[in-house]
Amino acid sequence: MYQLKLAALIVFCCMSTIMLLAQAPSAPTQPGSSAAKSPAASAYANTKLTYKIIDAPKHTYGYDVFADGRLMIHQRSAPALPSNEGFKTREDAIKVALLVIKKIKKGEMPPTISIDEMKKLNVIK
């Protein structure tokens, strides 16, 4: 009887493991690969994307991005930075808003902005 219970337990564990492995997600894709794009990468190809510069804390600036007039992104703080402050100038906020729109049009969702990208735009040093 003990051996039968042990055999049933082993079979149950093996089957459970097989079922878990069969449902496991595939390996993560490499950044920048076409597989990393959102399934709806072309969803914004024919969308009118616009931006508006907004006031942010401590006399700084942020931006809103609109898709066909509907608010899509509300960014009051400079992305990738630890503070709640926005950009020091309107021009800096415009540079990053335009980069965000460019990424959305390319199908990069979410349109994440890195510190390196902001350095290339001369928004931060």
mmCIF file of C-alpha atoms in Angstrom:
data_model
loop_
_atom_site.group_PDB
_atom_site.id
_atom_site.type_symbol
_atom_site.label_atom_id
_atom_site.label_comp_id
_atom_site.label_asym_id
_atom_site.label_seq_id
_atom_site.Cartn_x
_atom_site.Cartn_y
_atom_site.Cartn_z
ATOM 1 C CA MET A 1 0.000 0.000 0.000
ATOM 2 C CA TYR A 2 2.847 2.393 0.895
ATOM 3 C CA GLN A 3 4.572 1.763 -2.431
ATOM 4 C CA LEU A 4 1.342 2.465 -4.326
ATOM 5 C CA LYS A 5 0.885 5.800 -2.533
ATOM 6 C CA LEU A 6 4.514 6.698 -3.190
ATOM 7 C CA ALA A 7 4.171 5.836 -6.894
ATOM 8 C CA ALA A 8 0.985 7.928 -7.141
ATOM 9 C CA LEU A 9 2.734 10.859 -5.442
ATOM 10 C CA ILE A 10 5.695 10.639 -7.843
ATOM 11 C CA VAL A 11 3.370 10.509 -10.868
ATOM 12 C CA PHE A 12 1.400 13.494 -9.529
ATOM 13 C CA CYS A 13 4.586 15.533 -8.993
ATOM 14 C CA CYS A 14 5.893 14.692 -12.469
ATOM 15 C CA MET A 15 2.602 15.620 -14.112
ATOM 16 C CA SER A 16 2.397 18.889 -12.155
ATOM 17 C CA THR A 17 5.938 19.798 -13.193
ATOM 18 C CA ILE A 18 5.216 19.025 -16.830
ATOM 19 C CA MET A 19 2.070 21.174 -16.743
ATOM 20 C CA LEU A 20 3.937 24.092 -15.154
ATOM 21 C CA LEU A 21 6.730 23.893 -17.701
ATOM 22 C CA ALA A 22 4.257 23.737 -20.562
ATOM 23 C CA GLN A 23 2.679 27.004 -19.364
ATOM 24 C CA ALA A 24 5.947 28.841 -18.639
ATOM 25 C CA PRO A 25 6.526 31.981 -20.692
ATOM 26 C CA SER A 26 9.172 31.907 -23.377
ATOM 27 C CA ALA A 27 12.591 33.416 -22.803
ATOM 28 C CA PRO A 28 12.671 37.222 -22.724
ATOM 29 C CA THR A 29 13.423 38.923 -26.016
ATOM 30 C CA GLN A 30 16.443 41.084 -26.644
ATOM 31 C CA PRO A 31 15.877 44.845 -26.427
ATOM 32 C CA GLY A 32 15.530 46.427 -29.829
ATOM 33 C CA SER A 33 14.398 43.228 -31.520
ATOM 34 C CA SER A 34 11.167 43.267 -33.474
ATOM 35 C CA ALA A 35 9.766 40.636 -31.107
ATOM 36 C CA ALA A 36 10.105 43.109 -28.212
ATOM 37 C CA LYS A 37 7.546 45.449 -29.774
ATOM 38 C CA SER A 38 3.997 45.551 -28.593
ATOM 39 C CA PRO A 39 1.611 43.264 -30.477
ATOM 40 C CA ALA A 40 -0.188 46.413 -31.580
ATOM 41 C CA ALA A 41 2.995 48.096 -32.837
ATOM 42 C CA SER A 42 1.173 49.517 -35.857
ATOM 43 C CA ALA A 43 -1.751 50.734 -33.753
ATOM 44 C CA TYR A 44 -0.453 54.324 -33.822
ATOM 45 C CA ALA A 45 0.850 54.374 -37.407
ATOM 46 C CA ASN A 46 -2.105 56.452 -38.637
ATOM 47 C CA THR A 47 -2.766 58.269 -35.378
ATOM 48 C CA LYS A 48 -2.233 61.999 -35.013
ATOM 49 C CA LEU A 49 0.201 62.321 -32.105
ATOM 50 C CA THR A 50 0.654 65.758 -30.569
ATOM 51 C CA TYR A 51 2.166 67.198 -27.406
ATOM 52 C CA LYS A 52 1.535 70.080 -25.047
ATOM 53 C CA ILE A 53 4.098 71.518 -22.631
ATOM 54 C CA ILE A 54 2.732 71.746 -19.094
ATOM 55 C CA ASP A 55 3.851 73.352 -15.840
ATOM 56 C CA ALA A 56 5.536 71.048 -13.335
ATOM 57 C CA PRO A 57 6.695 71.430 -9.709
ATOM 58 C CA LYS A 58 9.265 74.089 -8.763
ATOM 59 C CA HIS A 59 8.875 76.180 -11.933
ATOM 60 C CA THR A 60 9.853 73.340 -14.262
ATOM 61 C CA TYR A 61 8.115 71.819 -17.289
ATOM 62 C CA GLY A 62 6.551 68.523 -18.298
ATOM 63 C CA TYR A 63 4.516 67.362 -21.258
ATOM 64 C CA ASP A 64 1.299 65.680 -22.254
ATOM 65 C CA VAL A 65 1.132 63.458 -25.334
ATOM 66 C CA PHE A 66 -2.184 63.126 -27.138
ATOM 67 C CA ALA A 67 -3.342 60.451 -29.587
ATOM 68 C CA ASP A 68 -6.053 61.869 -31.851
ATOM 69 C CA GLY A 69 -6.773 64.515 -29.228
ATOM 70 C CA ARG A 70 -7.072 62.065 -26.316
ATOM 71 C CA LEU A 71 -4.567 62.230 -23.463
ATOM 72 C CA MET A 72 -2.177 59.302 -23.707
ATOM 73 C CA ILE A 73 0.793 60.322 -21.501
ATOM 74 C CA HIS A 74 0.919 62.871 -18.678
ATOM 75 C CA GLN A 75 4.570 63.418 -17.698
ATOM 76 C CA ARG A 76 5.138 66.063 -15.018
ATOM 77 C CA SER A 77 8.589 64.862 -13.985
ATOM 78 C CA ALA A 78 11.718 64.260 -16.017
ATOM 79 C CA PRO A 79 11.767 60.518 -16.794
ATOM 80 C CA ALA A 80 14.555 58.275 -15.440
ATOM 81 C CA LEU A 81 15.487 60.823 -12.760
ATOM 82 C CA PRO A 82 14.845 60.375 -9.028
ATOM 83 C CA SER A 83 13.144 63.709 -8.282
ATOM 84 C CA ASN A 84 9.596 64.908 -8.912
ATOM 85 C CA GLU A 85 10.840 67.951 -10.802
ATOM 86 C CA GLY A 86 10.272 68.440 -14.486
ATOM 87 C CA PHE A 87 12.609 69.807 -17.120
ATOM 88 C CA LYS A 88 14.463 73.059 -16.498
ATOM 89 C CA THR A 89 13.382 74.603 -19.820
ATOM 90 C CA ARG A 90 10.431 74.338 -22.194
ATOM 91 C CA GLU A 91 12.868 73.408 -24.952
ATOM 92 C CA ASP A 92 14.104 70.380 -22.981
ATOM 93 C CA ALA A 93 10.524 69.212 -22.422
ATOM 94 C CA ILE A 94 9.832 69.622 -26.159
ATOM 95 C CA LYS A 95 12.909 67.549 -27.121
ATOM 96 C CA VAL A 96 11.814 64.636 -24.925
ATOM 97 C CA ALA A 97 8.135 64.876 -25.935
ATOM 98 C CA LEU A 98 9.170 64.645 -29.594
ATOM 99 C CA LEU A 99 11.357 61.609 -28.837
ATOM 100 C CA VAL A 100 8.421 59.944 -27.064
ATOM 101 C CA ILE A 101 6.208 60.566 -30.096
ATOM 102 C CA LYS A 102 8.896 59.157 -32.399
ATOM 103 C CA LYS A 103 9.084 55.988 -30.269
ATOM 104 C CA ILE A 104 5.307 55.573 -30.254
ATOM 105 C CA LYS A 105 5.187 55.904 -34.052
ATOM 106 C CA LYS A 106 7.878 53.194 -34.280
ATOM 107 C CA GLY A 107 5.724 50.925 -32.101
ATOM 108 C CA GLU A 108 7.786 51.144 -28.904
ATOM 109 C CA MET A 109 5.265 50.772 -26.126
ATOM 110 C CA PRO A 110 5.775 51.947 -23.512
ATOM 111 C CA PRO A 111 8.005 54.674 -24.957
ATOM 112 C CA THR A 112 10.608 54.550 -22.196
ATOM 113 C CA ILE A 113 13.221 57.315 -22.064
ATOM 114 C CA SER A 114 16.655 56.514 -20.645
ATOM 115 C CA ILE A 115 19.237 58.748 -19.000
ATOM 116 C CA ASP A 116 21.556 58.146 -21.976
ATOM 117 C CA GLU A 117 18.880 59.361 -24.386
ATOM 118 C CA MET A 118 18.352 62.514 -22.338
ATOM 119 C CA LYS A 119 22.117 63.110 -22.330
ATOM 120 C CA LYS A 120 22.199 62.768 -26.136
ATOM 121 C CA LEU A 121 19.427 65.368 -26.331
ATOM 122 C CA ASN A 122 21.499 67.632 -24.018
ATOM 123 C CA VAL A 123 18.617 67.692 -21.554
ATOM 124 C CA ILE A 124 20.868 66.502 -18.718
ATOM 125 C CA LYS A 125 24.646 66.407 -18.348
#
